[in-house]
CSV table of C-alpha atoms in Angstrom, one decimal:
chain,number,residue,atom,x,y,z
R,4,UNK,CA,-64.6,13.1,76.5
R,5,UNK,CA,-66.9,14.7,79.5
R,6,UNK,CA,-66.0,15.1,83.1
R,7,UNK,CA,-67.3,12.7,85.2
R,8,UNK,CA,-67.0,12.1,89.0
R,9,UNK,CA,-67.3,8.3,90.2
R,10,UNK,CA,-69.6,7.8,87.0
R,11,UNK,CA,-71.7,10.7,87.7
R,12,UNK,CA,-71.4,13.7,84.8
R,13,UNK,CA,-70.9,16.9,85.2
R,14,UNK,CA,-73.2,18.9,83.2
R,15,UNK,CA,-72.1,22.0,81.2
R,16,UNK,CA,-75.6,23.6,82.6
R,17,UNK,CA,-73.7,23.1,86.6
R,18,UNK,CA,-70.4,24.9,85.1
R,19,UNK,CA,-72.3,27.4,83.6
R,20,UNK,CA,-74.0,28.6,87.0
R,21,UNK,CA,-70.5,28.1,88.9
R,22,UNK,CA,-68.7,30.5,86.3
R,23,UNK,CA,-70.8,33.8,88.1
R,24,UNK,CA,-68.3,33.3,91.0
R,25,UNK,CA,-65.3,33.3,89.4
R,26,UNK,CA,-65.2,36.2,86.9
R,27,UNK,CA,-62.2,37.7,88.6
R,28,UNK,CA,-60.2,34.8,88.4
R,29,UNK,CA,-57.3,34.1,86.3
R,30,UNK,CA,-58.8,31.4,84.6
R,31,UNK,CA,-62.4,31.5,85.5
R,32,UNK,CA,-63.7,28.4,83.4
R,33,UNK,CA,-60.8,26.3,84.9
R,34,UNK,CA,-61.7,27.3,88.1
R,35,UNK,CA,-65.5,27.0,87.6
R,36,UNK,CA,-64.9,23.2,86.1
R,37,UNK,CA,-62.7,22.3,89.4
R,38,UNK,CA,-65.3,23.8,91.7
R,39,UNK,CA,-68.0,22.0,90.4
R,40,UNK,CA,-65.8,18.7,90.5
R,41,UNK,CA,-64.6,18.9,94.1
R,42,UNK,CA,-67.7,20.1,95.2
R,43,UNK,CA,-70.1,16.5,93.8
R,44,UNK,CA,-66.8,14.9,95.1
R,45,UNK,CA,-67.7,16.3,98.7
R,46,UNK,CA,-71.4,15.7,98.2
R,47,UNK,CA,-71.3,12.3,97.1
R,48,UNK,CA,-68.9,11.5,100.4
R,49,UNK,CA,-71.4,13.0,103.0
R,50,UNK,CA,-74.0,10.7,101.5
R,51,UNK,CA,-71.3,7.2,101.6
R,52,UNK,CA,-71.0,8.8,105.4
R,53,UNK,CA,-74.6,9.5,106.2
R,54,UNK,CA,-73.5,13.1,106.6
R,55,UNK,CA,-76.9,15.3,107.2
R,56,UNK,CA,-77.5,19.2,106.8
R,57,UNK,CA,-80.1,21.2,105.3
R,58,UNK,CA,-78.4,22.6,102.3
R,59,UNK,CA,-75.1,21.3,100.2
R,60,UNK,CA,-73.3,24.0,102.6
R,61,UNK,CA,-74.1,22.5,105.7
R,62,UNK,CA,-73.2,19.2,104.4
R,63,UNK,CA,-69.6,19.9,103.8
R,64,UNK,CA,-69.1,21.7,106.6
R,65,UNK,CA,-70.2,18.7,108.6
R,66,UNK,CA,-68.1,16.5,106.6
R,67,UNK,CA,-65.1,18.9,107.6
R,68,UNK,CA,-65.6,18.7,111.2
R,69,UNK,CA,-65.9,15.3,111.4
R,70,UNK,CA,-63.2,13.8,109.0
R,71,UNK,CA,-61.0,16.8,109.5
R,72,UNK,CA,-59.3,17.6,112.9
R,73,UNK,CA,-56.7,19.2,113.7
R,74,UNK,CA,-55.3,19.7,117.6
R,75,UNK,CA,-55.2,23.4,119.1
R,76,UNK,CA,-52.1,24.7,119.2
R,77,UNK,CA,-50.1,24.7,122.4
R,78,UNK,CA,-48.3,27.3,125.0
R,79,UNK,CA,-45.0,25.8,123.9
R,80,UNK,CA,-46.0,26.3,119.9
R,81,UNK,CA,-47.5,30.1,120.3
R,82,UNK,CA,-44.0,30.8,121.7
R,83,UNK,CA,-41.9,29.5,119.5
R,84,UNK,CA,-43.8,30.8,116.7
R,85,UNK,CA,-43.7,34.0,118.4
R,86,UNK,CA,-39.6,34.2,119.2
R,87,UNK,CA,-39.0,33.2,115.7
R,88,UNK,CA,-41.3,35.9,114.1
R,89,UNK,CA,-40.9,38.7,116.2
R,90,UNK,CA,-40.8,41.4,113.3
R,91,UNK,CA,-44.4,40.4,112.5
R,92,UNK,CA,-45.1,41.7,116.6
R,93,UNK,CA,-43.6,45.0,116.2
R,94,UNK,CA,-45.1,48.6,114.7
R,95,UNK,CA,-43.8,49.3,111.4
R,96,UNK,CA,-40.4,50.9,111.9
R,97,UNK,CA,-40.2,54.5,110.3
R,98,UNK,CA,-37.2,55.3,108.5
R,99,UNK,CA,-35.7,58.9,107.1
R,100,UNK,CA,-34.1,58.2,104.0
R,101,UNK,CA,-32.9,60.3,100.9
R,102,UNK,CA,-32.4,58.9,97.6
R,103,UNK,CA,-30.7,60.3,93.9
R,104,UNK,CA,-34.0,59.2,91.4
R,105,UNK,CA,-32.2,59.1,87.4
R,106,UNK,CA,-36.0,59.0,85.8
R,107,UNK,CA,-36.5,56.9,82.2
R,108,UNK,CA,-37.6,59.7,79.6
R,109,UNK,CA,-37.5,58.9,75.6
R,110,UNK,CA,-34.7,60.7,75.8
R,111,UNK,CA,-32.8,59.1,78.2
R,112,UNK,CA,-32.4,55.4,77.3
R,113,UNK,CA,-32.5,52.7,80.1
R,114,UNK,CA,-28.7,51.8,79.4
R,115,UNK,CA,-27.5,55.5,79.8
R,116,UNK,CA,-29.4,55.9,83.0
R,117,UNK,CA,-27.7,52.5,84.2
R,118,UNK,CA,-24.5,53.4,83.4
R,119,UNK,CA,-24.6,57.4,85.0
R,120,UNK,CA,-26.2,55.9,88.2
R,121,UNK,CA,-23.9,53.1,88.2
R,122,UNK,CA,-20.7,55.7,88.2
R,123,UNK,CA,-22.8,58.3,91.0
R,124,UNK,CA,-23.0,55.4,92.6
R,125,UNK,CA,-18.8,54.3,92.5
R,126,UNK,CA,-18.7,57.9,93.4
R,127,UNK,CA,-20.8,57.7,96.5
R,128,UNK,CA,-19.0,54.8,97.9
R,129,UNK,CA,-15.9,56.5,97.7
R,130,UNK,CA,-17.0,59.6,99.7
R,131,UNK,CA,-20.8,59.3,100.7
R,132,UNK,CA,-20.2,63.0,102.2
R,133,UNK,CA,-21.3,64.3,98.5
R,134,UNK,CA,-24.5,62.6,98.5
R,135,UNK,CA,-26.1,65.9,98.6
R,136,UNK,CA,-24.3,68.0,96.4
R,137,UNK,CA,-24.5,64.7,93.8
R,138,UNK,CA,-28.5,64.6,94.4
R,139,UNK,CA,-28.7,68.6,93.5
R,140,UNK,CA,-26.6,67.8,90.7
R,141,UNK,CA,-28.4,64.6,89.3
R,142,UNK,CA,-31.7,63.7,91.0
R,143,UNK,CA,-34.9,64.3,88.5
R,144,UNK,CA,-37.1,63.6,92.1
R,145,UNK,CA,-37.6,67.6,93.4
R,146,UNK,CA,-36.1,66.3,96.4
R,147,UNK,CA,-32.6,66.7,94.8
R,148,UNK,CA,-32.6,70.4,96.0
R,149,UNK,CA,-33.2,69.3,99.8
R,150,UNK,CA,-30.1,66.9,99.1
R,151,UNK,CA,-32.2,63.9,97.7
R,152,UNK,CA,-34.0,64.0,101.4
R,153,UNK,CA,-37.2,62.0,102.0
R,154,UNK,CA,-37.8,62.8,105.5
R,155,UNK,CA,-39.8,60.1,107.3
R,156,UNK,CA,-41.2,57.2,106.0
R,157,UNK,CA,-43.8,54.4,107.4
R,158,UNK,CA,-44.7,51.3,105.3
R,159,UNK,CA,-47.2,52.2,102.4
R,160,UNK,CA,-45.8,55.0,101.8
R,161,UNK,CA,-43.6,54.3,98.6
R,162,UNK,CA,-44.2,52.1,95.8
R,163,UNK,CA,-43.6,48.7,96.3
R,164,UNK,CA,-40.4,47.9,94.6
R,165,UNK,CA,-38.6,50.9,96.3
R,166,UNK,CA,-39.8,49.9,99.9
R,167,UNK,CA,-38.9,46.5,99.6
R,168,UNK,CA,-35.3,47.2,99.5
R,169,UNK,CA,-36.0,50.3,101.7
R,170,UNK,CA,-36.9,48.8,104.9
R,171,UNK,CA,-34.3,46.4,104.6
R,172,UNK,CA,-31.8,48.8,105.0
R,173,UNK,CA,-29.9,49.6,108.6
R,174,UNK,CA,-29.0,52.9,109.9
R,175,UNK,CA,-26.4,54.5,107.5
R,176,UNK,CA,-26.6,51.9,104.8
R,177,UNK,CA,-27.1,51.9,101.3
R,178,UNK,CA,-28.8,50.0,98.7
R,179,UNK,CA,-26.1,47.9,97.2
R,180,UNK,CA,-26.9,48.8,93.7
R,181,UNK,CA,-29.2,51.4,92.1
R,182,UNK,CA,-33.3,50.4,92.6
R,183,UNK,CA,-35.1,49.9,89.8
R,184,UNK,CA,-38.9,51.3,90.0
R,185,UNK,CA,-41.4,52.4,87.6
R,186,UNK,CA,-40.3,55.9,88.3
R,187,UNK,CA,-36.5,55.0,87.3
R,188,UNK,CA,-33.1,53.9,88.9
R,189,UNK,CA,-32.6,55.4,92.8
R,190,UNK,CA,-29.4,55.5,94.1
R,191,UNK,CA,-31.1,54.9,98.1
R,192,UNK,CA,-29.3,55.4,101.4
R,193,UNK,CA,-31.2,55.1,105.6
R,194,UNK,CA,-30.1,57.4,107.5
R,195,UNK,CA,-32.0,57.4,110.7
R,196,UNK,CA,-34.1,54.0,111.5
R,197,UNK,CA,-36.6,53.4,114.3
R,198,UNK,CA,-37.4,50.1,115.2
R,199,UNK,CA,-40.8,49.5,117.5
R,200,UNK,CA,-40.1,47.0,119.9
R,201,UNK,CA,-42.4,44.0,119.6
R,202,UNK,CA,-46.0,43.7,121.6
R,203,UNK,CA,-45.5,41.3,124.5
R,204,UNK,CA,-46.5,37.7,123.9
R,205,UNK,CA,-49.2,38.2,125.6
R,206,UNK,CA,-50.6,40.4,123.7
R,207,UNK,CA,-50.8,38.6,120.8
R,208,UNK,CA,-50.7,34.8,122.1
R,209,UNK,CA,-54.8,34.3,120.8
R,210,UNK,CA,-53.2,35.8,117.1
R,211,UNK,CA,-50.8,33.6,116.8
R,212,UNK,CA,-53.0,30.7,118.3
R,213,UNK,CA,-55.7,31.3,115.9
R,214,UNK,CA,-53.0,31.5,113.1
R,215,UNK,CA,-51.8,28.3,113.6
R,216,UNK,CA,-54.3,26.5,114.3
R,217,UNK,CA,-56.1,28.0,111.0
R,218,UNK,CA,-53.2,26.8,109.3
R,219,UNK,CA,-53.0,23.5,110.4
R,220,UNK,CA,-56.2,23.0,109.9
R,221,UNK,CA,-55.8,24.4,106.1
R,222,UNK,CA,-53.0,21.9,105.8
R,223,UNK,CA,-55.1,18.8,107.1
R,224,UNK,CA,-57.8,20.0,104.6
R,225,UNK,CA,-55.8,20.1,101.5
R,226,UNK,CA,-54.4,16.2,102.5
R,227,UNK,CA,-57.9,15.1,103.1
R,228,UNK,CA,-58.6,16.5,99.5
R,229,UNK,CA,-56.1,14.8,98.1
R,230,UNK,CA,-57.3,11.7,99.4
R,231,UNK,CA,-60.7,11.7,98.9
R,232,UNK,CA,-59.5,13.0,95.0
R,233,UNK,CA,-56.8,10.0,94.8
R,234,UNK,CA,-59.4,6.9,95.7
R,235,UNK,CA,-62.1,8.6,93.3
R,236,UNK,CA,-62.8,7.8,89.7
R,237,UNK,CA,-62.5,10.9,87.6
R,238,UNK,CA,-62.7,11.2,83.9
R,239,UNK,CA,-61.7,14.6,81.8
R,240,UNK,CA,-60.0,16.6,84.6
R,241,UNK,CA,-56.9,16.5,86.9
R,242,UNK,CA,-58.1,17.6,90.0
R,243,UNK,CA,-55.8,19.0,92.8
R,244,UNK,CA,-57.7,19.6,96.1
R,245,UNK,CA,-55.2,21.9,97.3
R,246,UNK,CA,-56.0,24.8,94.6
R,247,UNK,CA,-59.8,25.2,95.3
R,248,UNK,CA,-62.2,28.4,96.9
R,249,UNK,CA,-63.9,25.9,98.7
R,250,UNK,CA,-60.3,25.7,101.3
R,251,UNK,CA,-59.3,29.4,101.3
């Protein structure tokens, strides 16, 4: 059976031309097929509406701002968004850090590394005051003969997996188990942390404005979607008005 949208088909020739944009997608045909179904679903709405513009473009957009609208955000809104996200208002904190790295060679099996970083690590908790000697001893990162030290990090700086647990750690605290990377297993300890304090509201008040009202506004769109999806008749595809280009 063919896709069809309110008894209108939708031509392989139309999916064909639509597939040019979304070669970098995960599914490119799927998304090509939905495109091409939400977007005569659109069109055939601005003409029920008398919607006007001089190309397709135009014509959505129009049909957004009229059947889509969404009120600007208030004082009281930017500020509690603000005093509930201040970590998103503050300069990356830096943090000095030193870590033991046990790195996965042929010859040293994934199992072995866990089970000598898991009893460095016993060891540590016992008497962190060996960290040090313990990193000279063990660390396969040449900053075991500086003590395992990293000196001072920003964001960005490490690979992903390590700085997510990194810059959740306070002053003086360690990882509470070994870190997995694709370098290996780090046994990871902060010990210095400087936090910036966040910009003044402000500052930032048009940011977060803008950012809410974007997202309620991206919210509004996806239910208007769904609507206009739901009361449609279409044949061959699920359509879900929330996953589509068209709304990012």
């Amino acid at each position: 059976m063919g896709i069809s949208v309110n008894g209108v088909d939708i031509t392989d020739e139309r999916i064909q031309a639509e597939l040019a944009w979304h070669q970098q997608a995960a599914n490119p045909l799927g998304e090509s097929v939905h495109e091409v179904v939400l977007r005569t679903l659109l069109l055939q709405e601005t003409e029920r509406l008398g919607v006007i513009g001089k190309t397709e473009d135009d014509r959505i957009e129009a049909l957004f701002a009229r059947e889509v609208a969404v009120p600007e955000p208030d004082m009281e809104s930017c500020l509690r968004f603000y005093t509930a996200n201040l970590e998103r208002f503050a300069p990356s904190p830096l943090v000095e850090a030193r870590h033991i790295l046990f790195q996965v060679t042929p010859n040293a099996p994934l199992a072995l590394l866990r089970e000598t970083a898991g009893a460095v690590f016993d060891e540590l908790r016992r008497d962190p005051d060996r960290f040090g000697e313990l990193a000279v001893r063990y660390s396969n990162c040449p900053s075991g003969a500086q003590g395992g030290s990293l000196g001072q990090l920003s964001r960005g700086q490490c690979v992903p997996e390590f700085e997510q647990v990194l810059f959740r750690l306070a002053e003086g605290q360690f990882a509470p188990r070994p870190v997995e990377s694709r370098f290996g297993l780090h046994i990871v300890q902060v010990t210095r942390r400087i936090d910036g304090a966040p910009w003044p509201f402000e500052l930032v008040r048009q940011r977060i404005a803008d950012h809410l009202s974007s997202s309620s506004w991206q919210r509004a769109l996806h239910q208007y979607l769904r609507l206009l999806a739901g009361r449609a008749a279409i044949e061959g595809i699920e359509l879900d008005g929330a996953a589509t280009p068209l709304v990012q």
